Coordinates of C-alpha atoms and ligand atoms in Angstrom, one line a residue:
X1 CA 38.4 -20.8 -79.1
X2 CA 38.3 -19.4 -75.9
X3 CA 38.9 -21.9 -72.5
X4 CA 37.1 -20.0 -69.8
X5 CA 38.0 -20.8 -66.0
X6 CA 34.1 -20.6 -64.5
X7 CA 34.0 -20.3 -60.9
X8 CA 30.3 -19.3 -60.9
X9 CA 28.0 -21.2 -58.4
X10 CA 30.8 -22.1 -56.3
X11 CA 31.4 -20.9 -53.0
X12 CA 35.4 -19.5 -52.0
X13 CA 37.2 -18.5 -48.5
X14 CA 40.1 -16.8 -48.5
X15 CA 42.1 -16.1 -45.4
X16 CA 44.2 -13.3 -44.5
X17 CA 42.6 -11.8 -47.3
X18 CA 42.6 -8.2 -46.1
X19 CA 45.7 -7.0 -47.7
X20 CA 48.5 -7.9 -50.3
X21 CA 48.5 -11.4 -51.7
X22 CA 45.4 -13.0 -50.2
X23 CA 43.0 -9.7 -51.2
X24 CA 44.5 -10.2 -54.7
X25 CA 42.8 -13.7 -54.7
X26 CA 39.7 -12.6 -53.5
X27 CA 39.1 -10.6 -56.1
X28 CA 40.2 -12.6 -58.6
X29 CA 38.5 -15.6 -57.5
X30 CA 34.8 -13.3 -57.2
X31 CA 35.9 -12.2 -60.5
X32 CA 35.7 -15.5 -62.1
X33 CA 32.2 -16.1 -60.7
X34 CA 32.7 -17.7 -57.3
X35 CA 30.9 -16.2 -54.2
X36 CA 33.8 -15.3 -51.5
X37 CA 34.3 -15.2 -47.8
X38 CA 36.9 -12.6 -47.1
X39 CA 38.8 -13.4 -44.0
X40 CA 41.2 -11.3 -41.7
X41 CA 42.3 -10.9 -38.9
X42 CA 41.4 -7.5 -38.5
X43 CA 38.0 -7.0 -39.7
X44 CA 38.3 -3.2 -40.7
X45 CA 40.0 -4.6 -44.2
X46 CA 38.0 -7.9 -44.4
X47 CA 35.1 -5.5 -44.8
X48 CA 36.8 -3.0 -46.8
X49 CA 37.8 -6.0 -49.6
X50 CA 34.5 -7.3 -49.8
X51 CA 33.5 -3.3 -50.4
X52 CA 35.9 -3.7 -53.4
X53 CA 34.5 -6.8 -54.7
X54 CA 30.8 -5.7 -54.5
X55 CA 31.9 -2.7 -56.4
X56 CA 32.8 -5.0 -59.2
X57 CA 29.4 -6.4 -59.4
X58 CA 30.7 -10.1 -57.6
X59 CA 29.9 -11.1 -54.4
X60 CA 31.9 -11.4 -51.2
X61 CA 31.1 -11.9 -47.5
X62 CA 33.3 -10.4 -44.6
X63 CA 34.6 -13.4 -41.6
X64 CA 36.8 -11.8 -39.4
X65 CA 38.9 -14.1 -37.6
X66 CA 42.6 -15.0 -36.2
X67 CA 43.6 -18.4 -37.8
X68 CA 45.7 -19.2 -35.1
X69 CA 42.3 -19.6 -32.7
X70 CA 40.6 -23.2 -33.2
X71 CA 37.8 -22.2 -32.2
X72 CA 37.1 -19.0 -34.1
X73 CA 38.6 -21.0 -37.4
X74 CA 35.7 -24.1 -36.7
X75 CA 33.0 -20.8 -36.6
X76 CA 34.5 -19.4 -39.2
X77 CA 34.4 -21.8 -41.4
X78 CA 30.5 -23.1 -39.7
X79 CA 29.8 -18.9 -40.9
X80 CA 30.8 -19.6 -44.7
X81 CA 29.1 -22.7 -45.1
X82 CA 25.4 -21.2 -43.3
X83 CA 25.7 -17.8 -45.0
X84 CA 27.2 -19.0 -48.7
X85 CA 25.8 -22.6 -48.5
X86 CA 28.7 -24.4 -48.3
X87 CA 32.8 -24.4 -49.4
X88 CA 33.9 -25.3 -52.2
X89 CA 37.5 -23.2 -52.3
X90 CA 39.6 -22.5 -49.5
X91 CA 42.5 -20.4 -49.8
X92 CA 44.8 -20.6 -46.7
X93 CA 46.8 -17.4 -47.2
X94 CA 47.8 -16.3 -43.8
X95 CA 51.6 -16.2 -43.2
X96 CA 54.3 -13.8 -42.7
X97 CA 56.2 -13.4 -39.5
X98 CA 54.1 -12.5 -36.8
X99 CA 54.5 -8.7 -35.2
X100 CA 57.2 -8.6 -33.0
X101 CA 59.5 -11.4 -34.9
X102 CA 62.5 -11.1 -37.4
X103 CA 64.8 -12.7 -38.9
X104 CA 67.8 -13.1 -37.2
X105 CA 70.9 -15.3 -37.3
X106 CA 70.0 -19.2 -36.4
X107 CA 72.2 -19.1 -32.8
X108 CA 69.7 -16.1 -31.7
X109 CA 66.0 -17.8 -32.0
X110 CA 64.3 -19.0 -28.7
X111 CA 61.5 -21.0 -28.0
X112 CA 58.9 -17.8 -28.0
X113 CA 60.4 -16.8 -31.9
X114 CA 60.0 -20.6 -32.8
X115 CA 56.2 -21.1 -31.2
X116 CA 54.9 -17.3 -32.9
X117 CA 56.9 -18.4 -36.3
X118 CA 55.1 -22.1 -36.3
X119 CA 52.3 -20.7 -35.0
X120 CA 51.7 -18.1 -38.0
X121 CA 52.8 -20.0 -40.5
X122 CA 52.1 -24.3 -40.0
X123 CA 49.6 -24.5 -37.1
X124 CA 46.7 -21.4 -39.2
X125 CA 47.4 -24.2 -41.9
X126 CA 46.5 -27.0 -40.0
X127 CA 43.6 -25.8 -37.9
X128 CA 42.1 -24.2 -41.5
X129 CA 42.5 -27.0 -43.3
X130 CA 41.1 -29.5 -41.2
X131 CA 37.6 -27.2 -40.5
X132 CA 37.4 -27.3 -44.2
X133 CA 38.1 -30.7 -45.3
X134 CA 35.9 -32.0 -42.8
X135 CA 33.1 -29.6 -44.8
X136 CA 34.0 -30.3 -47.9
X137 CA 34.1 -34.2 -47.6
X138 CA 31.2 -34.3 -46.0
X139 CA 29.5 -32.4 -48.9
X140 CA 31.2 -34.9 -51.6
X141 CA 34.7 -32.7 -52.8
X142 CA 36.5 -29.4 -53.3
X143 CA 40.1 -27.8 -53.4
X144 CA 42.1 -26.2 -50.9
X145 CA 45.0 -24.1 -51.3
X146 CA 47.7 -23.1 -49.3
X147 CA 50.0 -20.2 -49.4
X148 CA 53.7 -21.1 -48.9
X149 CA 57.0 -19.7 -50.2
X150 CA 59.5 -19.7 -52.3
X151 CA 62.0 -20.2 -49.2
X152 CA 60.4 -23.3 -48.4
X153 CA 62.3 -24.6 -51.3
X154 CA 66.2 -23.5 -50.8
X155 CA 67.9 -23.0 -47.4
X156 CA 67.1 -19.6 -46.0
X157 CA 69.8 -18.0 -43.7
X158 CA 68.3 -15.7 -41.2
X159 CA 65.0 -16.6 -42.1
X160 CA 65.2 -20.5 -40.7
X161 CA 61.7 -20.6 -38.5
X162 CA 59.9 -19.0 -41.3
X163 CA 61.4 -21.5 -43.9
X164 CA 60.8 -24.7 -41.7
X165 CA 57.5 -24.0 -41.3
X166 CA 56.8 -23.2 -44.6
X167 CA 58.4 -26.0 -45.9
X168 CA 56.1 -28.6 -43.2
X169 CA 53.1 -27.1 -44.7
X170 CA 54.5 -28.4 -48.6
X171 CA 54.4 -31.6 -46.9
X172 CA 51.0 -31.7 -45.0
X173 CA 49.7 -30.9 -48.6
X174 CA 50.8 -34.1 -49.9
X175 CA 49.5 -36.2 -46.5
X176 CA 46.3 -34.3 -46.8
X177 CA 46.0 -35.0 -50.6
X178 CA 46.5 -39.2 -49.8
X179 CA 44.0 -38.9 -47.7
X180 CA 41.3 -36.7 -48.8
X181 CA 41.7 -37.5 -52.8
X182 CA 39.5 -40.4 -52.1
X183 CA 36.8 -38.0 -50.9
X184 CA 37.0 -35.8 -53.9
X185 CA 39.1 -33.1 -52.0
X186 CA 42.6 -31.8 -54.1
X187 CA 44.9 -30.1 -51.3
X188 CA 47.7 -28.3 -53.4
X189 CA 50.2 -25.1 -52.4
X190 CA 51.6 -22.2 -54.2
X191 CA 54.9 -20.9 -53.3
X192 CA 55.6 -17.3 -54.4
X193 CA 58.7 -15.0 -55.0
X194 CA 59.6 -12.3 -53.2
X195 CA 55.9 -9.8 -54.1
X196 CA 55.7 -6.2 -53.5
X197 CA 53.1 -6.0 -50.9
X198 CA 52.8 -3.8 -48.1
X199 CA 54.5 -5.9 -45.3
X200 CA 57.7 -6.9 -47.8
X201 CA 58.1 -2.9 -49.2
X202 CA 58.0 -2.0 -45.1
X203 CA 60.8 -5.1 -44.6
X204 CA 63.2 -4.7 -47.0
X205 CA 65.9 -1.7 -47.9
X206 CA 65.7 -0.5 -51.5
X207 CA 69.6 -2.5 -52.2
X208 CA 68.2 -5.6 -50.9
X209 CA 65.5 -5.3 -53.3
X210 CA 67.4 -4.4 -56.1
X211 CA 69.6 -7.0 -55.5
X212 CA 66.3 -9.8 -55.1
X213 CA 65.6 -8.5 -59.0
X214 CA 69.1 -8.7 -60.3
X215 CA 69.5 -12.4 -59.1
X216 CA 66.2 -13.5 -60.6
X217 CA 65.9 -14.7 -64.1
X218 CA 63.3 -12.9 -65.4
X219 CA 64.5 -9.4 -63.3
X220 CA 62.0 -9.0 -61.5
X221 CA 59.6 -9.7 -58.9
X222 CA 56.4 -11.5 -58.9
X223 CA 53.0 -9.5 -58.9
X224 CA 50.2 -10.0 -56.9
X225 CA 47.9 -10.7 -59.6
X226 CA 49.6 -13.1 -61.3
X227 CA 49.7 -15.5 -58.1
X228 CA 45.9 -14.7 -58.0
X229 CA 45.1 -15.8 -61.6
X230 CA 47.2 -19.9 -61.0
X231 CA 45.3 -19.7 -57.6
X232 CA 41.5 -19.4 -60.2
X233 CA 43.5 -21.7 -62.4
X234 CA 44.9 -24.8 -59.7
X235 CA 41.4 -24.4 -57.9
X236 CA 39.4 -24.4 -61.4
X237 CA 38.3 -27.7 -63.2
X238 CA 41.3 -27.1 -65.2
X239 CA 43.6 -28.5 -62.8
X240 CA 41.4 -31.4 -61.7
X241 CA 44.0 -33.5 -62.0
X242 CA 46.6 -32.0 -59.9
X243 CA 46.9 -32.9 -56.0
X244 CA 49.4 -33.4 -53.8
X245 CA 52.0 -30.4 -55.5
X246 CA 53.2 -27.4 -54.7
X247 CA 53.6 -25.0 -57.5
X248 CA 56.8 -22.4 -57.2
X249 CA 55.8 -19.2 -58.9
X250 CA 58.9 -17.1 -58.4
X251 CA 60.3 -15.7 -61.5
X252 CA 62.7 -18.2 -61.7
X253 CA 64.2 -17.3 -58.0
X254 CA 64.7 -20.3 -57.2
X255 CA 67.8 -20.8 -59.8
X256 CA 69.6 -18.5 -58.7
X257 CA 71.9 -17.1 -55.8
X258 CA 69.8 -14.3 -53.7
X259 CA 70.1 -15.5 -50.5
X260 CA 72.0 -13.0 -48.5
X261 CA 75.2 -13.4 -47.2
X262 CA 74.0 -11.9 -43.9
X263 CA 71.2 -10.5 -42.3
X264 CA 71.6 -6.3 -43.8
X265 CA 69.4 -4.9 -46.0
X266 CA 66.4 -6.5 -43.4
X267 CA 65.2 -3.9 -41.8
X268 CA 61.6 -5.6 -40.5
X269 CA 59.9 -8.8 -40.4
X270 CA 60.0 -10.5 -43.7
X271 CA 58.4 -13.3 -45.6
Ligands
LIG1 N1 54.9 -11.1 -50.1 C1 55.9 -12.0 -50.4 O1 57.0 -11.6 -50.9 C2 55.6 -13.4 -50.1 C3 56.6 -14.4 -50.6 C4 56.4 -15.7 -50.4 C5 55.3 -16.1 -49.6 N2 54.4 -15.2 -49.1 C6 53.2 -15.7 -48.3 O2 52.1 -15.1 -48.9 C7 51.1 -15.0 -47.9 C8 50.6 -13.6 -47.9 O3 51.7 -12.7 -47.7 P1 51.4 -11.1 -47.9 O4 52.8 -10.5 -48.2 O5 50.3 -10.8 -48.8 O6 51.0 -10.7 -46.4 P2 50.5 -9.3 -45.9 O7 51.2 -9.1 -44.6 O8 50.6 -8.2 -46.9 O9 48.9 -9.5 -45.6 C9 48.5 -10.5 -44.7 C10 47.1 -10.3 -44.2 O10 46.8 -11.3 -43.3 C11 46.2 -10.8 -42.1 N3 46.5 -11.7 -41.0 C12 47.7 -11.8 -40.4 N4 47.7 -12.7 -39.5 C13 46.4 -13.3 -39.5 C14 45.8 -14.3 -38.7 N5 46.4 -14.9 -37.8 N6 44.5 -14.6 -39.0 C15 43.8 -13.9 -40.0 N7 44.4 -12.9 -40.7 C16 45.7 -12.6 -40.5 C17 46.8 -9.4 -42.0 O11 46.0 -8.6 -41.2 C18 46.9 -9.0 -43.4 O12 45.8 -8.3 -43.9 C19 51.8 -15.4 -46.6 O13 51.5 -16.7 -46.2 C20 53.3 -15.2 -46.9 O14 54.1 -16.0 -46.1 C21 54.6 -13.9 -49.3

């Protein structure tokens, strides 16, 4: 017996979907039948994802957008539900540090590093999800999703904005799950490992990397497709049950001892 996940007839956004972690769920999540609104900040790879899933026979839409802008989130969101007839899935994906910041010793943030950081990272969250829970309660339910990180979970030296924010979005979750459940909406996160996308390959030297795999129980990092499939699975029927949690999918990371004992082997932004 086979237990399909069956995303057909629903409707999916995905932000910061034009690269790395969020594309990977944009394809999975067309893959399993739902129709997707790609989102990104720069529209050049918005399209060029949606190109990808199209190929596949699935269906995608392109929204360009910068989550940080209320008012082009509330259009954004206005866009999916006019062009795809409603929302059913929203995947808040955008994170990272924003150009311009890195990680840097605690003693050496200022108020500009600490508004871009928050900004990036807590404030996309909250301006995305509350355009899409209002939608979605008003149209009787759904699930939304948001991308946070392992580091939200441990302390995180160098890396402190990044983590705090990260680590407020775990918690809205569980304020927005109290008070959307009622409404039929599930609000959940997933916390990755360190993944190999673009931005992290750019950010880290090859001994910091190494040294990421050697401390993780399972030796080595976490791929980008295997985030995508629990994202189809804790936004699928299966996990109906589940609000409110954050699910750490890290390769066991979050045992161990990787933190570094200062800030080498950074050479760029990083998660
Ligand atoms: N890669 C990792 O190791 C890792 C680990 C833990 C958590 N995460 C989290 O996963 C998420 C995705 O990370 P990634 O490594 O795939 O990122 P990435 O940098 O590879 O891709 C992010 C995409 O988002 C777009 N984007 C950036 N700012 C935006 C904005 N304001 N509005 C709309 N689009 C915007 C970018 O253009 C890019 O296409 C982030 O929230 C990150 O914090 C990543």
């Amino acid at each position: 017996m086979s237990i399909p996940i069956d995303h057909a007839g629903r409707t999916a956004l995905v932000t910061g979907a034009g690269a790395g972690i969020g594309r990977e769920i944009a394809r999975w999540l067309a893959r399993a039948g739902a129709a997707v609104a790609v989102n990104d900040l720069r529209p050049d790879r918005a399209e060029a994802v949606v190109a990808e899933i199209t190929d596949e026979g699935c269906t995608a839409i392109a929204v360009a957008a910068d989550c940080r802008d209320e008012t082009a989130v509330d259009a954004m969101v206005a866009t999916v539900a006019n062009r795809l007839g409603g929302l059913d899935i929203a995947v808040n994906n955008v994170g990272m540090l924003p150009p311009g910041r890195r990680p840097r010793p605690f003693v050496r943030y200022r108020y500009d590093d600490w508004h871009d950081i928050i900004d990036q990272n807590l404030m996309v969250a909250a301006l995305c999800g509350r355009a899409e829970a209002e939608l979605m309660v008003e149209r009787g339910g759904g699930s939304i999703l948001f991308v946070t990180s392992g580091e939200a979970t441990r302390p995180s030296p160098y890396n402190a904005a990044y983590a705090a924010a990260k680590a407020a979005v775990n918690h809205l979750v569980t304020s927005m799950a109290v008070e959307l459940g009622p409404a039929g909406v599930r609000v959940n996160a997933m916390a990755p490992g360190t993944t190999m996308t673009e931005t992290v390959a750019a950010a880290f030297t090859q001994e910091r990397m190494e040294a990421i795999v050697e401390a993780t129980p399972l030796r080595r990092m976490v791929e980008h497709d295997e985030l995508a499939r629990l994202v189809v699975f804790l936004t699928s029927d299966l996990a109906r049950c589940i609000t409110g949690q954050f699910l750490l999918a890290d390769a066991g990371a979050f045992l161990s001892r990787s933190r570094p004992a200062n800030d080498e082997g950074l050479t760029s932004p990083i998660r």
